[in-house]
mmCIF file of C-alpha atoms in Angstrom:
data_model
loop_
_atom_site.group_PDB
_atom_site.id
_atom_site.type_symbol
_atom_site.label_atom_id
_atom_site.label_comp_id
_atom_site.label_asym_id
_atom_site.label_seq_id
_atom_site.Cartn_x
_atom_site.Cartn_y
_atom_site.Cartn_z
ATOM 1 C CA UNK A 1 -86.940 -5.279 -78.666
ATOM 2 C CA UNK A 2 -89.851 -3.454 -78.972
ATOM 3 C CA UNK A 3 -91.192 -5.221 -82.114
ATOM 4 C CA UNK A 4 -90.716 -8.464 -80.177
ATOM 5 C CA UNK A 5 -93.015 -7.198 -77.199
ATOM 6 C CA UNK A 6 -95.329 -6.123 -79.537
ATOM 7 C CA UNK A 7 -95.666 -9.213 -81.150
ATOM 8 C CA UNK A 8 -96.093 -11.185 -77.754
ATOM 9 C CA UNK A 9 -98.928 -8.828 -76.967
ATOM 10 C CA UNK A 10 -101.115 -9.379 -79.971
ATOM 11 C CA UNK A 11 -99.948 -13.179 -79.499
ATOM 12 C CA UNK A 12 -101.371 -12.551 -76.245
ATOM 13 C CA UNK A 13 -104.302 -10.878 -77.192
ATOM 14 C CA UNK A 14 -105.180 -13.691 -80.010
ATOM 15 C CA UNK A 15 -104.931 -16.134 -77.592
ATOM 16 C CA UNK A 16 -107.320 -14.512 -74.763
ATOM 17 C CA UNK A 17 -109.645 -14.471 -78.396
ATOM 18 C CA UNK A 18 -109.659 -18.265 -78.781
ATOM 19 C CA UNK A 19 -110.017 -19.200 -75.276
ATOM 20 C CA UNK A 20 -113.044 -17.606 -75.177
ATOM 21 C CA UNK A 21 -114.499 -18.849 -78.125
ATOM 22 C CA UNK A 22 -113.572 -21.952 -76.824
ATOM 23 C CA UNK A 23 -115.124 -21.389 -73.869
ATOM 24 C CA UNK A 24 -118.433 -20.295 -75.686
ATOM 25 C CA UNK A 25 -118.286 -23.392 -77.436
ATOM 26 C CA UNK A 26 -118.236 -25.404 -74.673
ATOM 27 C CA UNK A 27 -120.680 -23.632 -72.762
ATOM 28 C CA UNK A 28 -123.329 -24.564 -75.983
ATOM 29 C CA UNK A 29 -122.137 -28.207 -76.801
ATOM 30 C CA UNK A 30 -122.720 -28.833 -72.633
ATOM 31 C CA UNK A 31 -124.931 -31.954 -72.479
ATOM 32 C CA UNK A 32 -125.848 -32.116 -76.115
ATOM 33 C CA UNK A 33 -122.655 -33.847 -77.379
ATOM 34 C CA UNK A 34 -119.414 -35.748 -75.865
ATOM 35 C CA UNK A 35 -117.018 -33.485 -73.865
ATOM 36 C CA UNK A 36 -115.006 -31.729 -75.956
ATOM 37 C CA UNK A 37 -111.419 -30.507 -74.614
ATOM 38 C CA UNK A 38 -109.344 -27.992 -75.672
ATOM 39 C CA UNK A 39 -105.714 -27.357 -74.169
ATOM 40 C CA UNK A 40 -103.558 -24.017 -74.212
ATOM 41 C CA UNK A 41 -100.902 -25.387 -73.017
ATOM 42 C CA UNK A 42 -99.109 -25.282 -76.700
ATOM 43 C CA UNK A 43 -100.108 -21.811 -76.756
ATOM 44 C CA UNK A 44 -98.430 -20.549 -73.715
ATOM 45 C CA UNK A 45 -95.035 -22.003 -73.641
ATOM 46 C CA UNK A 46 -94.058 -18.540 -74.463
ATOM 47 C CA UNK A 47 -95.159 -16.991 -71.230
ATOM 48 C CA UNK A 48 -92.848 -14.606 -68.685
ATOM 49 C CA UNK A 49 -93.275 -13.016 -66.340
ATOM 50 C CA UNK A 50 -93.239 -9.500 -68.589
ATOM 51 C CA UNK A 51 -96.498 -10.489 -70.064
ATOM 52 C CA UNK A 52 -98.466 -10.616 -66.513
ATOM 53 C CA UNK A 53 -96.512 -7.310 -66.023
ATOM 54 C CA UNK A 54 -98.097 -5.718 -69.438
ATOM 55 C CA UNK A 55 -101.407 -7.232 -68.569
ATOM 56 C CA UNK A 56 -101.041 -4.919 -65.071
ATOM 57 C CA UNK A 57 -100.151 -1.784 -66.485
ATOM 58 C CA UNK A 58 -102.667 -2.065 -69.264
ATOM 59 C CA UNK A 59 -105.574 -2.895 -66.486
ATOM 60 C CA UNK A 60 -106.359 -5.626 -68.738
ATOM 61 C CA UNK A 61 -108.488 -7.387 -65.785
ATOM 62 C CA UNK A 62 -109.792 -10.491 -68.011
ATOM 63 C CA UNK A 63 -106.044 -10.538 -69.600
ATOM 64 C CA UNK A 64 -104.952 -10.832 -65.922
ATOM 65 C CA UNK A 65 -107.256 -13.342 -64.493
ATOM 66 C CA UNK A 66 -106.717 -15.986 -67.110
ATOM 67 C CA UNK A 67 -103.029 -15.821 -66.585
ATOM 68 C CA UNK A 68 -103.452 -15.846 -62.649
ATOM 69 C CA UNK A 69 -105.167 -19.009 -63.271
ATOM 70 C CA UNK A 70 -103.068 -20.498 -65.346
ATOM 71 C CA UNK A 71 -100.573 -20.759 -62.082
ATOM 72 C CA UNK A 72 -97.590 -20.452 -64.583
ATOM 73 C CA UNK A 73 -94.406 -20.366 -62.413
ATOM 74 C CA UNK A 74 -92.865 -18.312 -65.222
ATOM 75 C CA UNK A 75 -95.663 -15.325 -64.695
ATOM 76 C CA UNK A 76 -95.325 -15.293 -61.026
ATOM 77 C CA UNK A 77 -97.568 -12.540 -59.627
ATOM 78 C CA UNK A 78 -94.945 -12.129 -56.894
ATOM 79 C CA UNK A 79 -91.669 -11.569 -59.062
ATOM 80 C CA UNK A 80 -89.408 -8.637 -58.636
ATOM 81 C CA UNK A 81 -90.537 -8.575 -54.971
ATOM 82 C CA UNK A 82 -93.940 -8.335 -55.529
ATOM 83 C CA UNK A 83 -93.348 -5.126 -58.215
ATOM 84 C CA UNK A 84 -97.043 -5.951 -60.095
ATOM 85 C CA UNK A 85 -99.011 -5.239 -56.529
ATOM 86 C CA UNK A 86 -97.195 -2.202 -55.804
ATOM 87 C CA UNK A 87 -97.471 -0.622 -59.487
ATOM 88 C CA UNK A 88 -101.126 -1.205 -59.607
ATOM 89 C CA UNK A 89 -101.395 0.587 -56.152
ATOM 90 C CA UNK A 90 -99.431 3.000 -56.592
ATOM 91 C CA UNK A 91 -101.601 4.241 -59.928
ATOM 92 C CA UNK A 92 -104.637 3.089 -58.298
ATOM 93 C CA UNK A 93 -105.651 0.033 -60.783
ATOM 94 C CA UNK A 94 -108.011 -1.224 -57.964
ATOM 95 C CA UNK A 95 -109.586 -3.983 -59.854
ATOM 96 C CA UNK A 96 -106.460 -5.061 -60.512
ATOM 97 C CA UNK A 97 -105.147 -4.870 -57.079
ATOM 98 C CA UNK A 98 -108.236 -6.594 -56.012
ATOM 99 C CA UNK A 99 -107.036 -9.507 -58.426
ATOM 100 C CA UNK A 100 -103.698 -9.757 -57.277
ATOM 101 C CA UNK A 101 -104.937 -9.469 -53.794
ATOM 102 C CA UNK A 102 -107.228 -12.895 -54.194
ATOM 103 C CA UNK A 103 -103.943 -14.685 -55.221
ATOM 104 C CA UNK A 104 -102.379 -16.429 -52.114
ATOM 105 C CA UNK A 105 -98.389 -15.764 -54.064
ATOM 106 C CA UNK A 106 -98.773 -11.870 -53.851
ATOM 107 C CA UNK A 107 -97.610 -10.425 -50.585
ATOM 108 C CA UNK A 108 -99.313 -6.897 -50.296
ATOM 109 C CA UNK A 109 -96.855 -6.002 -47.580
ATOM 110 C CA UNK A 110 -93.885 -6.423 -49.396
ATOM 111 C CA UNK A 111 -90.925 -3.389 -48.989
ATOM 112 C CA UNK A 112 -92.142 -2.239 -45.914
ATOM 113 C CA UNK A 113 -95.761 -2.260 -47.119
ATOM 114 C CA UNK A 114 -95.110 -0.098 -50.058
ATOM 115 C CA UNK A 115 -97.850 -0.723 -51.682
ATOM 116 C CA UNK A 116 -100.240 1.052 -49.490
ATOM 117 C CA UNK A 117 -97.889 4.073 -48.707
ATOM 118 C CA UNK A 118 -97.566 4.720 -52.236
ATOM 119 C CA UNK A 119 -101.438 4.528 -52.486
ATOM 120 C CA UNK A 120 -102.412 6.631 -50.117
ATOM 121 C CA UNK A 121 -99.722 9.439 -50.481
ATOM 122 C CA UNK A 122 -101.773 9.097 -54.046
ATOM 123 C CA UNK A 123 -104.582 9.408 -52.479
ATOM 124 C CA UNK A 124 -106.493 6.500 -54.157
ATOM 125 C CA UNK A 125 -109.129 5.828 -51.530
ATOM 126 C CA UNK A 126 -110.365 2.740 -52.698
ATOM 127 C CA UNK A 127 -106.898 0.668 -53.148
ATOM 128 C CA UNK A 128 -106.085 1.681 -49.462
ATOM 129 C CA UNK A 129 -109.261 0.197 -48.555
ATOM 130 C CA UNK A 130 -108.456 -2.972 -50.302
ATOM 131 C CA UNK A 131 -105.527 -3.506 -48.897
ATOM 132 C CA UNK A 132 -106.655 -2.059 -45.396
ATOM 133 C CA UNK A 133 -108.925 -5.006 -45.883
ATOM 134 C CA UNK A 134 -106.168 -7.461 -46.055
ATOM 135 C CA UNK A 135 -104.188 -8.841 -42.839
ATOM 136 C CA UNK A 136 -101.601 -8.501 -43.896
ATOM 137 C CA UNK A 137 -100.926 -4.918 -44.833
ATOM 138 C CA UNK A 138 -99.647 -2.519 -42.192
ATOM 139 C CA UNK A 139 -101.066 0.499 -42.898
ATOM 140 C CA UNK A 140 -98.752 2.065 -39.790
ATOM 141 C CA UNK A 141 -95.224 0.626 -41.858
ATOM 142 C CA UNK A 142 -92.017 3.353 -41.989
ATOM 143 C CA UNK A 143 -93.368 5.688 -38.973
ATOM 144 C CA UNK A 144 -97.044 5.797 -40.307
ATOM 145 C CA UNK A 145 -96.040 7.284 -43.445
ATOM 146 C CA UNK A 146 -99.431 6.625 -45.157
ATOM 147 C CA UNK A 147 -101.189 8.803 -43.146
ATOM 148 C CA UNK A 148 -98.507 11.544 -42.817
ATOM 149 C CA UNK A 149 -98.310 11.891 -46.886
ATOM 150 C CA UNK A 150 -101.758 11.637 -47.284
ATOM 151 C CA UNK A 151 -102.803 13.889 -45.028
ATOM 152 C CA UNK A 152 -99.692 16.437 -46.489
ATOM 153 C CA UNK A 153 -101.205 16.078 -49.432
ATOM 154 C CA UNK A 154 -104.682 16.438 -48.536
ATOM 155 C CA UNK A 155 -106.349 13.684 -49.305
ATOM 156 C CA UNK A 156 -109.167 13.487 -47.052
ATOM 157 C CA UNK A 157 -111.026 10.197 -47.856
ATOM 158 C CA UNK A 158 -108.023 8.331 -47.189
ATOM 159 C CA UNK A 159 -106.984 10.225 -44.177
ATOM 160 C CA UNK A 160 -110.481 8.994 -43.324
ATOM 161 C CA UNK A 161 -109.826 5.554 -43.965
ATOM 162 C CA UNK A 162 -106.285 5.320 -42.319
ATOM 163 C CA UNK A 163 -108.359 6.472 -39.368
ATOM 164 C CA UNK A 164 -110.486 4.214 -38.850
ATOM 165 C CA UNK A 165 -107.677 1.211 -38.411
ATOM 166 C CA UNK A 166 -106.181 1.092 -34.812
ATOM 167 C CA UNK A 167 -103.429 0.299 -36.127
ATOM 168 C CA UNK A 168 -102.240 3.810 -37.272
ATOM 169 C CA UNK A 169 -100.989 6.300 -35.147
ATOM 170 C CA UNK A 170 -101.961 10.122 -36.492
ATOM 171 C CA UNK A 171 -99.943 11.982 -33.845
ATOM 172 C CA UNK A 172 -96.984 10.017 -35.285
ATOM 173 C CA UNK A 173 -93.727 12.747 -35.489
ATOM 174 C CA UNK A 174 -94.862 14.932 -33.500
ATOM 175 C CA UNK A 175 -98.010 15.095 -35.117
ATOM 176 C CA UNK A 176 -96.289 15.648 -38.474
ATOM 177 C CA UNK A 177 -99.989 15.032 -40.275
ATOM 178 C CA UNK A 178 -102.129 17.446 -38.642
ATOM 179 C CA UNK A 179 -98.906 19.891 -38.662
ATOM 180 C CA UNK A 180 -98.346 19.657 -42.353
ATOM 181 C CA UNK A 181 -102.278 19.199 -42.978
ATOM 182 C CA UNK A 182 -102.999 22.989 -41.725
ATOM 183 C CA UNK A 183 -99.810 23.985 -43.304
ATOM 184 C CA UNK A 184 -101.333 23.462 -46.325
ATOM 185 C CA UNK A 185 -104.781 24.882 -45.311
ATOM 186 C CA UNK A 186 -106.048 21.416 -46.027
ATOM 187 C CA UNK A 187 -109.320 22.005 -43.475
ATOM 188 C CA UNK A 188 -111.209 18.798 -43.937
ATOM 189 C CA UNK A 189 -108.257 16.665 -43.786
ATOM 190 C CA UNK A 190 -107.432 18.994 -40.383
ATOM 191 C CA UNK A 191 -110.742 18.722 -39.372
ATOM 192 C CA UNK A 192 -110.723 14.665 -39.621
ATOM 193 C CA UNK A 193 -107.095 14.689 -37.736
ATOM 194 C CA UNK A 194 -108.829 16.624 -35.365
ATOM 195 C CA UNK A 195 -111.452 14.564 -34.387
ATOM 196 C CA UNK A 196 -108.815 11.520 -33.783
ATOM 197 C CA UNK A 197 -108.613 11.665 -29.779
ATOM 198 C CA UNK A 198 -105.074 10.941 -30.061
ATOM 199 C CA UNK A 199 -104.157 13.706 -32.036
ATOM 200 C CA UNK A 200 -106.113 16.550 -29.374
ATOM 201 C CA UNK A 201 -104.647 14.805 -26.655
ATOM 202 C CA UNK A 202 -100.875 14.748 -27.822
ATOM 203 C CA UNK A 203 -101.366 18.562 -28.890
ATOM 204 C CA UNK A 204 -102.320 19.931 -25.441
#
């Protein structure tokens, strides 16, 4: 099994080669000679959806927006319940999350938005803010867990961030955030919880 994947990467990788060639070709024949047309299709009847999934994990970003493009049913970006947006937040890809994010197939909300609480209990600041940046994404899902884990685990940027959408609610359980936050002795994460009105007022 693994000598199979293996092949279908450098396949993969051989053909990401030749379509650029081809596109440099193109690019230098443009208005000096008749169009000249290439096709992949030949080349890509071996696609699955396991190949976009490599291409995610490896933060091949190139590797990933050809096959976006491509609009291949059997690489849907939204398979397994949108699994290739939620791994790439959850390790904080952000370029690639960015890429999935511009394709109108990947729901960033999907499982209860669990692409953004994984992100920011990771504390990677600049996926949350990419996906705070997309409508759809409720950064308050499952009893404002984002900002309860990340403030837990003291990550004050995206504490910062969470904060600054209306939608989340700081002083959610009890003020579980700000309760856990000192806990921990995380002070700039308390000190940003504390400057939320919503938190001083719920603690008097």
């Amino acid at each position: 099994m693994k000598s199979h994947h293996h092949t279908k990467r450098r396949q993969f990788s051989v053909l990401r080669q030749t379509c650029k060639l081809w596109k440099d070709i193109g690019e230098t024949l443009k208005g000096r000679q008749a169009p000249l047309t290439f096709s992949v299709d030949s080349l890509t009847d071996w696609l699955t959806y396991d190949d976009l999934l490599f291409e995610v994990q490896e933060g091949k970003a190139e590797s990933l927006r050809f096959l976006l493009a491509r609009n291949d049913p059997r690489a849907h970006p939204s398979a397994q319940d949108n699994y290739a947006i939620i791994w790439a937040a959850r390790r904080g890809h952000s370029e690639t999350v960015g890429l999935l994010l511009s394709d109108s197939r990947v729901d960033p909300s999907a499982r209860a938005n669990e692409a953004i609480r994984y992100a920011a209990k990771k504390g990677h600041s600049e996926t949350v803010w990419l996906l705070l940046s997309d409508s759809r994404v409720d950064p308050s899902a499952q009893a404002n867990e984002a900002i309860r884990c990340s403030a837990i685990k003291g990550r004050a940027e995206t504490v910062r961030l969470l904060l600054s959408d209306s939608r989340v609610d700081p002083s959610a359980q009890a003020n579980a955030a700000i309760r856990f936050a000192a806990y921990k002795i995380h002070s700039e994460t308390v000190r940003l919880l504390l400057s939320d009105p919503r938190v001083v007022h719920s603690t008097k």
